Short mmCIF file of C-alpha atoms in Angstrom, two decimals:
data_model
loop_
_atom_site.label_atom_id
_atom_site.label_comp_id
_atom_site.label_asym_id
_atom_site.label_seq_id
_atom_site.Cartn_x
_atom_site.Cartn_y
_atom_site.Cartn_z
CA UNK A 1 0.12 -0.21 -0.27
CA UNK A 2 0.94 3.46 -0.64
CA UNK A 3 2.45 5.28 2.52
CA UNK A 4 1.83 9.16 2.69
CA UNK A 5 3.55 9.96 6.38
CA UNK A 6 3.30 13.40 7.30
CA UNK A 7 5.64 14.47 10.54
CA UNK A 8 3.29 15.77 12.84
CA UNK A 9 -0.63 15.82 13.41
CA UNK A 10 -0.83 18.39 15.03
CA UNK A 11 1.14 22.13 15.21
CA UNK A 12 0.89 25.22 17.14
CA UNK A 13 3.28 28.35 16.06
CA UNK A 14 3.29 32.13 17.07
CA UNK A 15 2.41 34.84 13.84
CA UNK A 16 5.77 35.33 11.97
CA UNK A 17 7.39 32.00 12.69
CA UNK A 18 9.57 30.52 9.58
CA UNK A 19 6.59 26.66 9.84
CA UNK A 20 8.47 23.78 7.55
CA UNK A 21 6.01 21.07 7.34
CA UNK A 22 7.54 17.82 6.17
CA UNK A 23 5.47 15.12 4.27
CA UNK A 24 7.20 12.07 3.28
CA UNK A 25 5.84 9.07 0.73
CA UNK A 26 7.60 5.60 0.09
CA UNK A 27 6.71 4.67 -3.56
CA UNK A 28 8.79 6.28 -5.71
CA UNK A 29 6.05 8.61 -6.87
CA UNK A 30 7.38 11.33 -9.21
CA UNK A 31 4.55 13.48 -8.24
CA UNK A 32 3.97 15.35 -5.11
CA UNK A 33 1.36 17.53 -3.85
CA UNK A 34 0.39 20.60 -0.74
CA UNK A 35 -3.29 21.54 -0.58
CA UNK A 36 -4.71 22.97 2.07
CA UNK A 37 -8.34 21.82 3.61
CA UNK A 38 -10.69 24.84 5.01
CA UNK A 39 -14.39 23.91 6.15
CA UNK A 40 -16.85 25.30 3.03
CA UNK A 41 -13.62 25.15 1.20
CA UNK A 42 -12.54 22.32 0.05
CA UNK A 43 -9.20 21.29 -0.82
CA UNK A 44 -6.59 23.52 -2.75
CA UNK A 45 -3.58 23.50 -4.16
CA UNK A 46 -0.63 25.26 -2.60
CA UNK A 47 2.13 23.83 -4.89
CA UNK A 48 3.32 20.76 -6.72
CA UNK A 49 6.18 18.72 -7.81
CA UNK A 50 6.79 16.33 -10.25
CA UNK A 51 10.54 15.96 -9.77
CA UNK A 52 13.50 16.81 -7.19
CA UNK A 53 13.85 20.23 -7.24
CA UNK A 54 11.54 21.02 -9.71
CA UNK A 55 8.30 22.99 -8.21
CA UNK A 56 5.46 24.69 -9.95
CA UNK A 57 3.05 27.51 -8.05
CA UNK A 58 -1.35 26.14 -7.64
CA UNK A 59 -4.27 28.39 -7.42
CA UNK A 60 -3.47 29.75 -3.21
CA UNK A 61 0.82 29.86 -3.39
CA UNK A 62 1.20 33.20 -1.66
CA UNK A 63 2.32 33.33 1.62
CA UNK A 64 4.22 29.68 0.82
CA UNK A 65 7.16 28.09 -0.42
CA UNK A 66 8.37 24.52 -1.22
CA UNK A 67 11.52 22.46 -1.16
CA UNK A 68 12.27 19.22 -2.95
CA UNK A 69 15.58 17.79 -2.44
CA UNK A 70 14.73 14.40 -2.73
CA UNK A 71 12.44 12.37 -4.33
CA UNK A 72 10.26 10.98 -1.57
CA UNK A 73 10.36 13.66 0.52
CA UNK A 74 8.27 17.56 -0.02
CA UNK A 75 8.49 20.11 2.52
CA UNK A 76 6.15 23.13 2.54
CA UNK A 77 7.32 26.06 4.14
CA UNK A 78 5.26 28.93 5.33
CA UNK A 79 8.05 32.02 5.36
CA UNK A 80 6.81 34.48 8.19
CA UNK A 81 3.20 32.18 9.43
CA UNK A 82 0.23 34.61 10.28
CA UNK A 83 -3.07 33.55 11.76
CA UNK A 84 -4.87 33.10 8.05
CA UNK A 85 -2.25 30.11 7.37
CA UNK A 86 -4.91 28.47 10.37
CA UNK A 87 -5.74 25.13 8.69
CA UNK A 88 -5.29 21.56 7.74
CA UNK A 89 -2.52 20.76 5.40
CA UNK A 90 -2.82 17.57 3.06
CA UNK A 91 -0.09 16.42 1.07
CA UNK A 92 -0.60 13.70 -1.96
CA UNK A 93 1.95 12.13 -4.32
CA UNK A 94 1.06 10.27 -7.51
CA UNK A 95 3.03 8.21 -10.09
CA UNK A 96 4.33 9.93 -13.36
CA UNK A 97 2.52 11.18 -15.48
CA UNK A 98 1.76 14.33 -16.20
CA UNK A 99 -1.36 14.33 -13.07
CA UNK A 100 -3.45 11.70 -14.74
CA UNK A 101 -2.81 9.35 -11.98
CA UNK A 102 -4.23 8.67 -8.73
CA UNK A 103 -3.57 10.97 -6.23
CA UNK A 104 -2.48 9.23 -2.47
CA UNK A 105 -2.87 11.11 0.51
CA UNK A 106 -1.44 11.55 4.35
CA UNK A 107 -3.65 11.91 7.14
CA UNK A 108 -2.90 15.74 7.28
CA UNK A 109 -1.44 18.15 9.27
CA UNK A 110 -3.44 20.61 11.80
CA UNK A 111 -1.35 23.34 12.31
CA UNK A 112 -2.99 26.33 14.61
CA UNK A 113 -1.12 29.64 14.35
CA UNK A 114 -1.56 32.09 16.87
CA UNK B 1 -8.87 27.48 -14.70
CA UNK B 2 -11.10 24.84 -13.87
CA UNK B 3 -14.38 25.08 -11.32
CA UNK B 4 -16.11 22.18 -9.96
CA UNK B 5 -19.42 22.56 -7.95
CA UNK B 6 -20.66 19.52 -5.69
CA UNK B 7 -24.63 19.52 -4.40
CA UNK B 8 -25.34 18.97 -2.17
CA UNK B 9 -23.31 19.57 0.33
CA UNK B 10 -24.97 17.42 3.31
CA UNK B 11 -26.89 13.97 2.40
CA UNK B 12 -29.01 12.17 4.67
CA UNK B 13 -30.82 8.47 3.77
CA UNK B 14 -31.41 5.56 5.72
CA UNK B 15 -29.59 2.82 5.51
CA UNK B 16 -30.36 0.28 3.29
CA UNK B 17 -31.22 3.64 0.33
CA UNK B 18 -28.77 4.58 -2.57
CA UNK B 19 -26.98 7.80 -1.97
CA UNK B 20 -26.41 10.37 -4.99
CA UNK B 21 -24.10 13.37 -5.08
CA UNK B 22 -23.51 15.05 -8.25
CA UNK B 23 -20.76 17.70 -9.45
CA UNK B 24 -19.94 19.83 -12.94
CA UNK B 25 -16.91 20.98 -13.92
CA UNK B 26 -16.33 23.86 -15.96
CA UNK B 27 -13.49 22.96 -18.61
CA UNK B 28 -14.49 20.64 -21.18
CA UNK B 29 -10.70 19.08 -22.00
CA UNK B 30 -10.80 17.67 -18.24
CA UNK B 31 -10.13 14.18 -18.52
CA UNK B 32 -10.02 12.59 -15.00
CA UNK B 33 -12.39 12.83 -12.59
CA UNK B 34 -11.28 11.03 -9.11
CA UNK B 35 -13.86 10.46 -5.64
CA UNK B 36 -12.65 11.05 -2.02
CA UNK B 37 -13.61 9.76 0.77
CA UNK B 38 -12.68 11.64 4.17
CA UNK B 39 -13.52 10.01 7.75
CA UNK B 40 -12.68 11.99 10.68
CA UNK B 41 -9.03 12.29 11.57
CA UNK B 42 -7.58 10.90 8.29
CA UNK B 43 -6.67 12.13 4.50
CA UNK B 44 -9.14 11.65 1.58
CA UNK B 45 -8.95 7.67 0.51
CA UNK B 46 -9.31 7.53 -3.24
CA UNK B 47 -12.61 5.32 -4.08
CA UNK B 48 -13.08 5.61 -7.17
CA UNK B 49 -12.32 7.34 -10.38
CA UNK B 50 -13.65 7.79 -14.06
CA UNK B 51 -11.18 8.39 -17.39
CA UNK B 52 -13.19 10.29 -20.17
CA UNK B 53 -13.06 7.97 -22.25
CA UNK B 54 -15.45 5.45 -20.65
CA UNK B 55 -19.59 6.98 -19.12
CA UNK B 56 -19.59 4.37 -16.38
CA UNK B 57 -17.98 2.40 -13.74
CA UNK B 58 -18.75 0.01 -11.21
CA UNK B 59 -16.72 -1.15 -8.32
CA UNK B 60 -19.80 -3.27 -5.93
CA UNK B 61 -21.38 -1.18 -4.30
CA UNK B 62 -20.33 2.40 -6.18
CA UNK B 63 -20.90 3.70 -9.39
CA UNK B 64 -19.14 7.07 -11.08
CA UNK B 65 -21.81 8.19 -14.12
CA UNK B 66 -19.89 9.94 -16.50
CA UNK B 67 -22.04 13.06 -18.74
CA UNK B 68 -19.06 14.76 -21.50
CA UNK B 69 -21.57 16.74 -23.13
CA UNK B 70 -23.15 17.97 -20.00
CA UNK B 71 -20.41 18.10 -17.57
CA UNK B 72 -21.17 16.68 -14.95
CA UNK B 73 -20.60 13.55 -12.93
CA UNK B 74 -22.20 11.48 -9.74
CA UNK B 75 -20.97 9.05 -7.28
CA UNK B 76 -23.95 6.72 -6.53
CA UNK B 77 -23.67 4.37 -3.49
CA UNK B 78 -26.08 1.16 -3.10
CA UNK B 79 -27.21 -0.38 -0.23
CA UNK B 80 -25.42 2.03 2.11
CA UNK B 81 -24.33 1.36 5.49
CA UNK B 82 -22.82 3.36 8.60
CA UNK B 83 -19.56 3.07 7.29
CA UNK B 84 -20.43 4.75 4.45
CA UNK B 85 -20.75 8.03 6.85
CA UNK B 86 -17.95 10.02 5.77
CA UNK B 87 -17.24 13.61 3.84
CA UNK B 88 -17.24 13.14 -0.10
CA UNK B 89 -15.31 14.59 -2.38
CA UNK B 90 -15.43 14.51 -6.47
CA UNK B 91 -12.66 16.39 -8.54
CA UNK B 92 -11.59 16.83 -11.78
CA UNK B 93 -8.43 17.24 -13.72
CA UNK B 94 -7.26 20.10 -16.46
CA UNK B 95 -6.63 18.79 -19.62
CA UNK B 96 -2.80 19.23 -19.51
CA UNK B 97 -2.43 17.95 -15.71
CA UNK B 98 -0.41 20.36 -15.57
CA UNK B 99 -2.09 22.39 -12.22
CA UNK B 100 -3.09 19.40 -10.00
CA UNK B 101 -7.10 18.33 -9.19
CA UNK B 102 -9.24 20.65 -8.21
CA UNK B 103 -11.65 19.69 -6.20
CA UNK B 104 -15.92 20.47 -5.21
CA UNK B 105 -16.26 21.06 -1.75
CA UNK B 106 -17.45 18.30 0.17
CA UNK B 107 -20.87 16.34 0.71
CA UNK B 108 -21.40 14.98 4.32
CA UNK B 109 -23.86 11.57 3.98
CA UNK B 110 -24.92 10.95 6.71
CA UNK B 111 -26.69 6.93 7.41
CA UNK B 112 -29.53 7.07 9.25
CA UNK B 113 -30.05 3.76 11.21
#
């Protein structure tokens, strides 16, 4: 089975802090994605990556950056956390192809910014 | 970009009855339509998907239908059971596949015993 692991289930940080969310997948997937999930808004794509050191902006990239130094790991970075970034963050991965493959999700990191 | 509308936002059905969730999409070039189930405290789990070259796909009690002309697709769950209670999301992939999935806002399915 595909395993997508997010390093923290719950995280509490302060406004202005630099925050790192980590995601690791064990299926040698080329594609990795970061979404945020908010009540009534569904899932929205923040950033994604089709290869190591490659990144592309999704629908809501402002205030975020990403890093993909190794194939299995995709990090989401909040450069200077703000209260409107309090949310559930979900990482996903999928096999090769230009996205037309099932995406498998981790269980999420619930981030609170105080 | 792609826009996906999902209805209803909440659906309550009696155990054993059928449930139908409907989605519409805007980009006629979209060619891949997955459905995810999310249980409390967990990430979304893929339950079924359909590609644009077929009109229907079935997996035991779950089926998905696709009408490309009308740009809508639906999830059908028959003989509902308590464990079907969850939030369900539809999604669509834009034709080029360059932007990832666009999700609907979700349907909270409640199975009444």
